[in-house]
Coordinates of C-alpha atoms in Angstrom, one line a residue:
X1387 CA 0.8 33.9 7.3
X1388 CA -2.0 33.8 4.7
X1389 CA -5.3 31.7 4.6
X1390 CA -6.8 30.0 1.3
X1391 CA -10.3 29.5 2.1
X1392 CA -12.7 26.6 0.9
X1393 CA -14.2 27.9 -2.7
X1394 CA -17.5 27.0 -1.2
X1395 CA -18.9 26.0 2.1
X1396 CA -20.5 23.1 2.4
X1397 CA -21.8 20.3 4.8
X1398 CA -19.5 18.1 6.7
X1399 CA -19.9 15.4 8.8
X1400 CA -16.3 14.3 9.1
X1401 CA -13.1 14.5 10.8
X1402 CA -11.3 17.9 11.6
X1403 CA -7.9 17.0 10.6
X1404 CA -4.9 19.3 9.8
X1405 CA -2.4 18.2 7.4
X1406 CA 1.2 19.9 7.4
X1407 CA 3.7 19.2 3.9
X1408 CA 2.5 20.4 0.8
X1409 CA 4.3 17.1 -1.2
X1410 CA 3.0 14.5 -3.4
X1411 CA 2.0 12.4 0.2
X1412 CA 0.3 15.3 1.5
X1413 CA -1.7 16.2 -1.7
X1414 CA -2.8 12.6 -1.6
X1415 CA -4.2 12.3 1.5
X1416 CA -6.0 15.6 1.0
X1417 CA -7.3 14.2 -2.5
X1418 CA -8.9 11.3 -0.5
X1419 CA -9.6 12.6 2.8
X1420 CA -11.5 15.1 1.6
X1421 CA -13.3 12.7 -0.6
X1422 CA -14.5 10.5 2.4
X1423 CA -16.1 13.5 3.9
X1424 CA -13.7 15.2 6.2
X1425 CA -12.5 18.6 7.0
X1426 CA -9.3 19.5 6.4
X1427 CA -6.8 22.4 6.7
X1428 CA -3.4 22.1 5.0
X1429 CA -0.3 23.7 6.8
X1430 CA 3.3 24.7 4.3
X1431 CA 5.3 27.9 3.9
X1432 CA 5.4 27.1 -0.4
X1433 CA 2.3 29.5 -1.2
X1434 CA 2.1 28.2 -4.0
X1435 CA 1.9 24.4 -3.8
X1436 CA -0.9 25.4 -0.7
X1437 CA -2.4 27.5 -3.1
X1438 CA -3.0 24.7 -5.7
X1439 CA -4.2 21.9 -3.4
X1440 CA -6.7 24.0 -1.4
X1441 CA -8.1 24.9 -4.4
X1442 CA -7.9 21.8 -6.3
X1443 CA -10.0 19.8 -3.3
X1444 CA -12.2 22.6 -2.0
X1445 CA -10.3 22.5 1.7
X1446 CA -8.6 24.9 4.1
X1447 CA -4.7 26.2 3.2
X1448 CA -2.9 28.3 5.7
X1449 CA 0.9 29.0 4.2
X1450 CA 3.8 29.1 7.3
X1451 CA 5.6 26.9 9.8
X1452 CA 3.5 23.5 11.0
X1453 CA 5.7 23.6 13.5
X1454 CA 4.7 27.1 15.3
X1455 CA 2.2 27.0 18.1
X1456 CA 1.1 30.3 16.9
X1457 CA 0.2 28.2 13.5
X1458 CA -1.3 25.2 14.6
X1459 CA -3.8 27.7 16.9
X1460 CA -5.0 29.1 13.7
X1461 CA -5.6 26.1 12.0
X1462 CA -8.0 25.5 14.9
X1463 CA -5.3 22.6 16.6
X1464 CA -7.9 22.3 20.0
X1465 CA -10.7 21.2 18.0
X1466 CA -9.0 19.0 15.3
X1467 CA -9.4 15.2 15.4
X1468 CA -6.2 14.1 13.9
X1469 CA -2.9 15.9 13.1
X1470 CA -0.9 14.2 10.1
X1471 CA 2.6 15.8 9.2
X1472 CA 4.1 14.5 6.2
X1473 CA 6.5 16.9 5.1
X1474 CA 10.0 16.1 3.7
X1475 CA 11.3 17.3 6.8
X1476 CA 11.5 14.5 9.8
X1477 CA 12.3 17.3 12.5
X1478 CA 9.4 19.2 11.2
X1479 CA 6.9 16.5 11.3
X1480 CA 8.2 15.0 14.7
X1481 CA 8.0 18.7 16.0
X1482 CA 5.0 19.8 14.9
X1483 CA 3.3 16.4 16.1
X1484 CA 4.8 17.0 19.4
X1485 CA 3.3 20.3 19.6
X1486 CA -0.1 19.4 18.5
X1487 CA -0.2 16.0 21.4
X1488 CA 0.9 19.1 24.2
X1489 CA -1.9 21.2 23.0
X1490 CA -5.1 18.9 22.4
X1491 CA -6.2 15.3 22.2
X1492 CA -6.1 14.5 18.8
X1493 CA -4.7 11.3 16.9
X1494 CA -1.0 12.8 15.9
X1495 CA 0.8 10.8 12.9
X1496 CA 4.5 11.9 11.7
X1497 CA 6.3 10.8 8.4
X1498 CA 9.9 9.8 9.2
X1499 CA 12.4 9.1 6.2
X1500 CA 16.1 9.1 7.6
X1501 CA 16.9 5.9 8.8
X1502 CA 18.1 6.7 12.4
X1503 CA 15.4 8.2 13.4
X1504 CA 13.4 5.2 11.7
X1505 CA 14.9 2.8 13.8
X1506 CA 13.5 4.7 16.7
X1507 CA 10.4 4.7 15.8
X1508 CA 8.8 3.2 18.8
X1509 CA 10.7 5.7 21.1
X1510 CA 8.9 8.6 19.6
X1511 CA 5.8 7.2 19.6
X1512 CA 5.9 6.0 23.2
X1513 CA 7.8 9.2 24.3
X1514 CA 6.0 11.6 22.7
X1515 CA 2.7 10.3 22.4
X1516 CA 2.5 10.0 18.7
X1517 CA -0.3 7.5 17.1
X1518 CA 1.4 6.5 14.4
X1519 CA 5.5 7.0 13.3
X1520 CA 5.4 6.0 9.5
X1521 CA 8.0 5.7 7.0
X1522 CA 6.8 5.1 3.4
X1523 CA 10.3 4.3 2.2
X1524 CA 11.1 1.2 4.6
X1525 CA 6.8 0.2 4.4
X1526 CA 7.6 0.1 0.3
X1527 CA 10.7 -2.2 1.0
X1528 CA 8.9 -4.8 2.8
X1529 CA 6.4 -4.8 0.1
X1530 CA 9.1 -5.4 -2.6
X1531 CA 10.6 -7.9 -0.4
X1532 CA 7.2 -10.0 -0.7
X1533 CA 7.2 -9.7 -4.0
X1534 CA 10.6 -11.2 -4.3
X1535 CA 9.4 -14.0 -2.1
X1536 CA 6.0 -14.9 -4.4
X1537 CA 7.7 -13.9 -7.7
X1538 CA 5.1 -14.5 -10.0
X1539 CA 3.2 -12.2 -8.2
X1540 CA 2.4 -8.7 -9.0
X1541 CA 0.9 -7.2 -5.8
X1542 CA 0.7 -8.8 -2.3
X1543 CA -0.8 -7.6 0.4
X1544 CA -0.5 -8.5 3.8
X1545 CA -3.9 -9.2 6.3
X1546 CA -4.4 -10.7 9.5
X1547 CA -1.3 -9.4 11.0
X1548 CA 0.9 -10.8 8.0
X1549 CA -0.9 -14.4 8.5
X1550 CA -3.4 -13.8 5.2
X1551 CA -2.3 -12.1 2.1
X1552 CA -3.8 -11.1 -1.2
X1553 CA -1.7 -12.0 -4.3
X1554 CA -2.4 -10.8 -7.4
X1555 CA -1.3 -12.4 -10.4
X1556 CA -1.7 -12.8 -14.7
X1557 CA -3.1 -15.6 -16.0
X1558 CA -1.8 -16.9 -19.4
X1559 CA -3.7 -19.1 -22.1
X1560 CA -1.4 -22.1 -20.8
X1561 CA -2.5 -21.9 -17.6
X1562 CA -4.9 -24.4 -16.1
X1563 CA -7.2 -21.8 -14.8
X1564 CA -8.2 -20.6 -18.2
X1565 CA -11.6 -21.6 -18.9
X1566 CA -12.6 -22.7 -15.5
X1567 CA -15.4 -21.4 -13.4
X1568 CA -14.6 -20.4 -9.6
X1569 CA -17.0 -22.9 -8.1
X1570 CA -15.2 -25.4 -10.2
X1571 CA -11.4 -24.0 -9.2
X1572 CA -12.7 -24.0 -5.5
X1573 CA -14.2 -27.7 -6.0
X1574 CA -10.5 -29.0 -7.2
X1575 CA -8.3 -26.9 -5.0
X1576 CA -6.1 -28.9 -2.0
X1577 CA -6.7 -26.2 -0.1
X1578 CA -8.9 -23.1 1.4
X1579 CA -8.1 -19.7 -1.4
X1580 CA -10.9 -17.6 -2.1
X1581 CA -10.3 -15.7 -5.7
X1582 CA -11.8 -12.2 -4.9
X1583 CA -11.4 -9.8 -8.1
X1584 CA -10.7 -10.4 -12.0
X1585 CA -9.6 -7.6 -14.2
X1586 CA -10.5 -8.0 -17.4
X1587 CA -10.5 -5.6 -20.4
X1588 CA -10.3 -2.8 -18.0
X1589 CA -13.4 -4.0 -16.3
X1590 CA -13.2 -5.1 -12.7
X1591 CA -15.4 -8.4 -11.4
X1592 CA -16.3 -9.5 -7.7
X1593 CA -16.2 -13.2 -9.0
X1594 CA -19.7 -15.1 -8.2
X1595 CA -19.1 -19.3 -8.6
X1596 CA -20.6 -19.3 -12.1
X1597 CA -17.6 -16.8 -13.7
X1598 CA -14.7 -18.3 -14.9
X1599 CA -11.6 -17.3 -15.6
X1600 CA -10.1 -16.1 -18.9
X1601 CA -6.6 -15.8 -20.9
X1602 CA -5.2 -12.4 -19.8
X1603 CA -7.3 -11.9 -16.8
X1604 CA -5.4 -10.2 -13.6
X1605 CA -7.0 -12.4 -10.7
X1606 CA -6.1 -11.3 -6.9
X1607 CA -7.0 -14.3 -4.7
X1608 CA -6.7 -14.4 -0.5
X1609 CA -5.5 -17.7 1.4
X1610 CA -3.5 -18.3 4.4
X1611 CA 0.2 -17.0 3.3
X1612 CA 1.9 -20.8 3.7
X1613 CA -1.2 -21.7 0.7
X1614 CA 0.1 -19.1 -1.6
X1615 CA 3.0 -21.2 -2.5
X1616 CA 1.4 -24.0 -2.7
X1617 CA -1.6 -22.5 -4.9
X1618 CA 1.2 -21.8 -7.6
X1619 CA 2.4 -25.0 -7.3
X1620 CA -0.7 -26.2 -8.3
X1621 CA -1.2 -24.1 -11.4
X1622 CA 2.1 -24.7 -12.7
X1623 CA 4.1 -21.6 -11.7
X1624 CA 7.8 -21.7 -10.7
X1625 CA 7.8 -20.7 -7.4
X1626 CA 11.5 -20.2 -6.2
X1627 CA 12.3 -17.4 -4.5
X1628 CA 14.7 -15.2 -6.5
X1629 CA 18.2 -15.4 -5.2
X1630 CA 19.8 -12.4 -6.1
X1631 CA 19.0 -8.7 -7.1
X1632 CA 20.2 -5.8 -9.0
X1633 CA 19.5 -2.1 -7.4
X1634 CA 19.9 0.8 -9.6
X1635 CA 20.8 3.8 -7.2
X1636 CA 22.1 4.1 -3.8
X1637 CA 19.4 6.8 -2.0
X1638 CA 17.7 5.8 1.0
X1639 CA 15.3 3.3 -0.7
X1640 CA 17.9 1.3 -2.0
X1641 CA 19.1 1.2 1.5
X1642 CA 15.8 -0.1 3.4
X1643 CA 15.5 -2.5 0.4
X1644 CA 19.0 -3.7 0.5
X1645 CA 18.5 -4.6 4.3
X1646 CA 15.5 -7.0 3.4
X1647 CA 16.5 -8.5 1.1
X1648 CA 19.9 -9.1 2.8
X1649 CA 18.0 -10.7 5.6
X1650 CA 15.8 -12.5 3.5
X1651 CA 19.0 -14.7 2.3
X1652 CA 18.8 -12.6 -1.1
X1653 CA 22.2 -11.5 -3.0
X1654 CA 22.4 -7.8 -3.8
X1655 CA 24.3 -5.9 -6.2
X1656 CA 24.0 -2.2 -5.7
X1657 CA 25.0 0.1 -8.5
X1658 CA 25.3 4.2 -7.0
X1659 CA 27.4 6.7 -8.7
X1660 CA 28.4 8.7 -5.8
X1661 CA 31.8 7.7 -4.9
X1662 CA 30.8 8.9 -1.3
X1663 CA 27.8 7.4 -0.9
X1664 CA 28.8 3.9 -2.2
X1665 CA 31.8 4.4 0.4
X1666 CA 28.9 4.9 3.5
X1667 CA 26.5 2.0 1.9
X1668 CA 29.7 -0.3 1.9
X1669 CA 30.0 0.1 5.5
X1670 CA 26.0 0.0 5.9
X1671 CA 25.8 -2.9 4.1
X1672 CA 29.1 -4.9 4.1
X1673 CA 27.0 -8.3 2.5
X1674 CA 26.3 -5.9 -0.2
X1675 CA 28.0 -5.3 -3.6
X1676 CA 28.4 -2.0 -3.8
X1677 CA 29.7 -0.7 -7.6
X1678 CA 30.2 2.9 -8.5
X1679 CA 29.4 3.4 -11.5
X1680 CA 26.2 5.3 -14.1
X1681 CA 23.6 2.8 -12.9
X1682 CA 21.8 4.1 -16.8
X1683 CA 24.4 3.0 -18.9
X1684 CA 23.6 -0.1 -20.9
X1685 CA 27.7 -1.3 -21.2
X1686 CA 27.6 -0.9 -17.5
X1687 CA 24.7 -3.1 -16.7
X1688 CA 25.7 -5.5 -18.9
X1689 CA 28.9 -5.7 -17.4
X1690 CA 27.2 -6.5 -14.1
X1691 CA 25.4 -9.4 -15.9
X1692 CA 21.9 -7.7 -16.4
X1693 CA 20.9 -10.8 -18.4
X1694 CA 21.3 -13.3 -15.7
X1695 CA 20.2 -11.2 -12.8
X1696 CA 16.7 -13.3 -11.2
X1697 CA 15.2 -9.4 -9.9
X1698 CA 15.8 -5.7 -11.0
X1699 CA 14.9 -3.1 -9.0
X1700 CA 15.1 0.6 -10.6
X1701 CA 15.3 3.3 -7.4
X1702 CA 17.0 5.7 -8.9
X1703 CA 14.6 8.4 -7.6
X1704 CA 14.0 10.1 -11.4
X1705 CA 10.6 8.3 -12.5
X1706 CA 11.1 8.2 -16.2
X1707 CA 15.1 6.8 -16.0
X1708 CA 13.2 4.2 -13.5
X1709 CA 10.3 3.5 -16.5
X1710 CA 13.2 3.3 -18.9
X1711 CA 15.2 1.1 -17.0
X1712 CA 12.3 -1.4 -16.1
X1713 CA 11.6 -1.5 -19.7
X1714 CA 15.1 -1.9 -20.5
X1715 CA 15.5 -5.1 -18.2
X1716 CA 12.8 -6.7 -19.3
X1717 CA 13.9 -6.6 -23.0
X1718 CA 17.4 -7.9 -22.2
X1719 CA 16.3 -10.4 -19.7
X1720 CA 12.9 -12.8 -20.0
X1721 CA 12.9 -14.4 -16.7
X1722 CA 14.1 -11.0 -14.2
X1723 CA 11.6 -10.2 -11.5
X1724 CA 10.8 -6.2 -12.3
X1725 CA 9.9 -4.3 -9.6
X1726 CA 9.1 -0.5 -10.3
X1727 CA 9.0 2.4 -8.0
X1728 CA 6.9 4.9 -9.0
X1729 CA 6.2 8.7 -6.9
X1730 CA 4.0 10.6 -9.1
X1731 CA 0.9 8.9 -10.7
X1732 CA 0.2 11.8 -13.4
X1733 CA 1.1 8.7 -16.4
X1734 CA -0.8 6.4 -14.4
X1735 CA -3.0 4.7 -17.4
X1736 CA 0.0 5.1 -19.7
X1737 CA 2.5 3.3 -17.1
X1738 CA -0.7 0.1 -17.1
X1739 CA 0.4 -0.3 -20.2
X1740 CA 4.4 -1.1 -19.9
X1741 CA 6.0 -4.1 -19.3
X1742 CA 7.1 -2.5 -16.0
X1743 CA 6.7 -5.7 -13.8
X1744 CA 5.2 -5.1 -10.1
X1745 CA 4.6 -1.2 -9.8
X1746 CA 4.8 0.4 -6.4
X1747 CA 3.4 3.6 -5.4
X1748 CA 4.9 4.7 -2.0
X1749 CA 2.6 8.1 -1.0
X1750 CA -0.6 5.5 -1.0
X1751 CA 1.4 2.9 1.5
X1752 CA 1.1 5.7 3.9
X1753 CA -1.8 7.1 2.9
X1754 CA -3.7 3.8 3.0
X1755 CA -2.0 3.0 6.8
X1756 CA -3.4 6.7 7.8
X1757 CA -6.8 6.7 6.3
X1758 CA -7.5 2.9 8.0
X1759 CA -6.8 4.8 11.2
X1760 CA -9.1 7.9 10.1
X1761 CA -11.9 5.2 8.9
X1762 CA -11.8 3.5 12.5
X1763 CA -12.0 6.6 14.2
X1764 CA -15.6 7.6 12.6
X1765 CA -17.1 4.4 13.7
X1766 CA -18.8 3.5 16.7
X1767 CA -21.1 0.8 15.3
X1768 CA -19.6 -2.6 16.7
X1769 CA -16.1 -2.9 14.2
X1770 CA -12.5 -0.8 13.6
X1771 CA -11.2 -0.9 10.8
X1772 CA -7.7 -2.4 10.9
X1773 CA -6.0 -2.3 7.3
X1774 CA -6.7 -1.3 4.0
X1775 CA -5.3 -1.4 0.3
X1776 CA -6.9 0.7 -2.5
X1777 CA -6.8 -1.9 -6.0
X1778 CA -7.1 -2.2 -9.4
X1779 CA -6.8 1.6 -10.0
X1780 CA -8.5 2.6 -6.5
X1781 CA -11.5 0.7 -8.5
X1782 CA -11.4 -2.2 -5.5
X1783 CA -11.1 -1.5 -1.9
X1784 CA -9.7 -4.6 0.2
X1785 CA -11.2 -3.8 4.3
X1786 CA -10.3 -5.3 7.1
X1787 CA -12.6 -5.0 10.6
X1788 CA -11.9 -6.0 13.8
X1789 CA -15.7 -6.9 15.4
X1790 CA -15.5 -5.3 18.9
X1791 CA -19.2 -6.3 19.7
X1792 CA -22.4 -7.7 18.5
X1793 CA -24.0 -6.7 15.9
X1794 CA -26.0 -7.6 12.6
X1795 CA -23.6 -9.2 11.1
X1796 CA -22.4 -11.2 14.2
X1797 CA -23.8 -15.0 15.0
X1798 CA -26.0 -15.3 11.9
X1799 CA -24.2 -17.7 9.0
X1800 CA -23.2 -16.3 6.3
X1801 CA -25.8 -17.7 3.6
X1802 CA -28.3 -15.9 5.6
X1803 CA -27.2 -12.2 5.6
X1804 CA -28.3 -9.8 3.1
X1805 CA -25.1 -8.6 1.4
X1806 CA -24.6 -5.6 -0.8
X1807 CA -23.8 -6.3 -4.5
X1808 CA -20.3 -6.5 -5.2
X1809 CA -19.0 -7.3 -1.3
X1810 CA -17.3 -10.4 -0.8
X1811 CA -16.4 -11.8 2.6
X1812 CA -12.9 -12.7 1.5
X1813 CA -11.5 -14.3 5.2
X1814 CA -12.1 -14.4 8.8
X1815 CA -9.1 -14.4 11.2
X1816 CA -10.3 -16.5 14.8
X1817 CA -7.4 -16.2 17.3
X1818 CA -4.7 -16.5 14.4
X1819 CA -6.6 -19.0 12.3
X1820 CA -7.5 -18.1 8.8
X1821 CA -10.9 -19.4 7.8
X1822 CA -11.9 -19.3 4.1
X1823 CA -15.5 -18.5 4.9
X1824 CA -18.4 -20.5 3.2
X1825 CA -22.5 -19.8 3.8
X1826 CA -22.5 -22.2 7.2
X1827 CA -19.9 -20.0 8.5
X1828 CA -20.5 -17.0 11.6
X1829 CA -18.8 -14.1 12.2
X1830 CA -18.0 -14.1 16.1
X1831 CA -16.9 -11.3 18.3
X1832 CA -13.4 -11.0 18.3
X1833 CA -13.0 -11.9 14.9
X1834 CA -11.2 -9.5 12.1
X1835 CA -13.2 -9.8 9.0
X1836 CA -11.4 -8.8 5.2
X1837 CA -14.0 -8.1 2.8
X1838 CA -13.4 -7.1 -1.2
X1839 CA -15.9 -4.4 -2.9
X1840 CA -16.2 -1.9 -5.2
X1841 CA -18.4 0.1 -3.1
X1842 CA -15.7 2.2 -1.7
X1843 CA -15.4 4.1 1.6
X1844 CA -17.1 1.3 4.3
X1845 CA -15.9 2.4 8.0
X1846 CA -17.7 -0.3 9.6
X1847 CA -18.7 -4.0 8.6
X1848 CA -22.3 -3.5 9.5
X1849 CA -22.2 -1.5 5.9
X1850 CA -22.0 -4.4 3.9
X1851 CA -25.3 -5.4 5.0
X1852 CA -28.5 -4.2 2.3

């Protein structure tokens, strides 16, 4: 066993919490845990890898087994807050969180991959007194599922229990928007949307009613998700749901994915060159087509009508072939529905640039379900938060509270409280109703509250306040 120590000590009013895996899922929660404040120790037997974060973000690395009592003691298990195993090992991280719920009160989370024990994810939570059972590879197929249901957009995400979501989308010099302030988009829509943040020129914009809206802009907007439709009715877009897809590899992704879209009504065509595993994901999936076959080679996917195809999605676990394929489809097909899966974010300005379609990251789907938790643990001041996306190159943070008891921002309407620059009060959720929130509106107790800001890092609503 061997201890990195923090390069420098240095005042900390956060969270203990002990992270075990040494991955790309780990080294992003350190990155941004230890960002908001908190105090970390890191857990893997690779030296190396332990080595290089601990260093990297100034935290605690101890290399050996997460799973060892003898371990978790020295990492100072008693006195930790939260326990988050995210190793590539699902007996590991259910193990080690077992061991750290026997041995002290803290919040326990445990990645899970393999699809059995995913479908038992509430057992080990209830049974073993886990927090939070997560598994970023069946979280990253609902979200490509939603995108295959609002097509023409390039991100949504889901508030309000699934009731609210935020779409983002491009606008295109045809598009009635162009030119248009929000007031006057607000003034002429049917129906309650709020558009929250514009991207423009690599600058970022919490809209006020006097900008408008211009040819190229990325625009994320929030409504009640049966307005979504509805909105791109209203601007012209098609807004079928695609009916089939091509999947490009046969791993445990294209699994999860296949069985949403599958129940979504959606056609699949799964290309996996494995003779084996095409054999198991034909019995998995029997609705499926299954084809063995070199899911890279262009006579191959042209074969299996690559042209026609309404959605392509590349999982074949190899970033670049993924990149190259995305690209590929949407040379050879104008109207496809691209979704790209990306795990490492080291080309992350380079891939902004590609015609890639939607681009999903999975290690900040669980990272952003795990640091909403951490977030609603530090406060105490009247809200929890209860979800929360990072946007627009972590630029944008998208919060949702849940107001637990009075407090500054309760009972007073809206037009009255002093807000921070760059906060929006996007929606307000009231027993299942989504209100589109104007100045004569009040927050109530009871309510869960989605604001939109650059000003990153809120734990509790009462922040938003000046």
């Amino acid at each position: 066993m061997s201890f990195f120590s923090r390069l420098q000590p240095q005042e900390n009013h956060g969270l203990d919490i002990i992270i075990v895996g040494s991955g790309i899922v780990a080294a992003t929660l350190v990155e941004r845990l230890s960002k908001e404040g908190h105090d970390i120790t890191i857990i893997d037997k690779d030296r190396e890898r332990v080595n290089e974060i601990a260093s990297y973000n100034d935290v605690m690395g101890i290399v050996g087994n997460g799973a060892r009592y003898g371990i978790l003691m020295d990492a100072g298990i008693t006195r930790a807050d939260a326990f988050i195993a995210v190793s590539e090992d699902d007996e590991l991280n259910l193990l080690s969180c077992t061991i750290a719920s026997h041995v002290s009160k803290c919040a326990t989370f445990a990645r899970v991959q393999t699809p059995d024990y995913s479908s038992e994810a509430r057992y080990y939570r209830d049974k073993l007194g886990l927090t939070m059972v997560i598994n970023p590879e069946l979280s990253t197929a609902k979200d490509i599922a939603r995108l295959l249901y609002q097509p023409n957009a390039l991100e949504v995400n889901p508030f309000a229990h699934g009731r609210a979501e935020m779409v983002k989308f491009q606008v295109y010099e045809d598009n009635p928007l162009v030119g248009k302030t929000i007031a006057e988009i607000g003034a002429e829509l049917p129906h309650d949307l709020l558009i929250c943040v514009i991207e423009r020129n690599d600058e970022v914009i919490i809209p006020k009613g006097n900008d408008h809206i211009e040819n190229g802009d990325l625009v994320s907007f929030v409504s009640s998700k049966e307005h979504v439709r509805k909105f791109f009715d209203y601007i012209g877009f098609d807004t079928r749901r695609v009916s089939d897809c091509m999947i490009i590899g046969g791993g445990t992704s294209a699994f999860f994915v296949a069985t949403e879209l599958l129940h979504m009504g959606i056609n699949v065509k799964i290309i996996e060159q494995d003779p084996a595993r095409c054999e198991e994901l034909s019995v998995l999936l029997p609705k499926a087509i299954v084809i063995n076959g070199d899911g890279t080679s262009e006579e191959l996917l042209h074969e299996e009508n690559i042209r026609q195809v309404e959605s392509f999605i590349p999982l074949t676990g190899i970033d670049e072939e993924n990149v190259l394929l995305a690209l590929h489809a949407a040379k050879v097909n104008d109207n496809v529905k691209i979704v790209t899966k990306i795990n490492r974010v080291n080309y992350r300005e380079v891939i902004r640039g590609m015609d890639l379609g939607s681009v999903i990251y999975p290690r900040y789907i669980i990272a952003e379900a795990i640091i909403s938790y951490i977030r609603g643990m530090m406060n105490s001041q009247g809200s929890n938060v209860e979800t929360l996306y990072h946007m627009f190159n972590d630029r944008v943070e998208a919060v949702e509270f849940m107001v637990t008891e009075e407090s500054p921002v309760t009972e007073v309407h809206l037009r009255d409280l002093r807000i921070k620059k760059n906060v929006l009060i996007a929606t307000i959720n009231r027993k299942g109703k989504i209100i589109i929130p104007s100045g004569r509106d009040r927050i109530h107790v009871g309510d869960s509250v989605m604001i939109v800001t650059t000003n990153l890092g809120y734990d509790n609503i009462n922040q938003i306040l000046a």
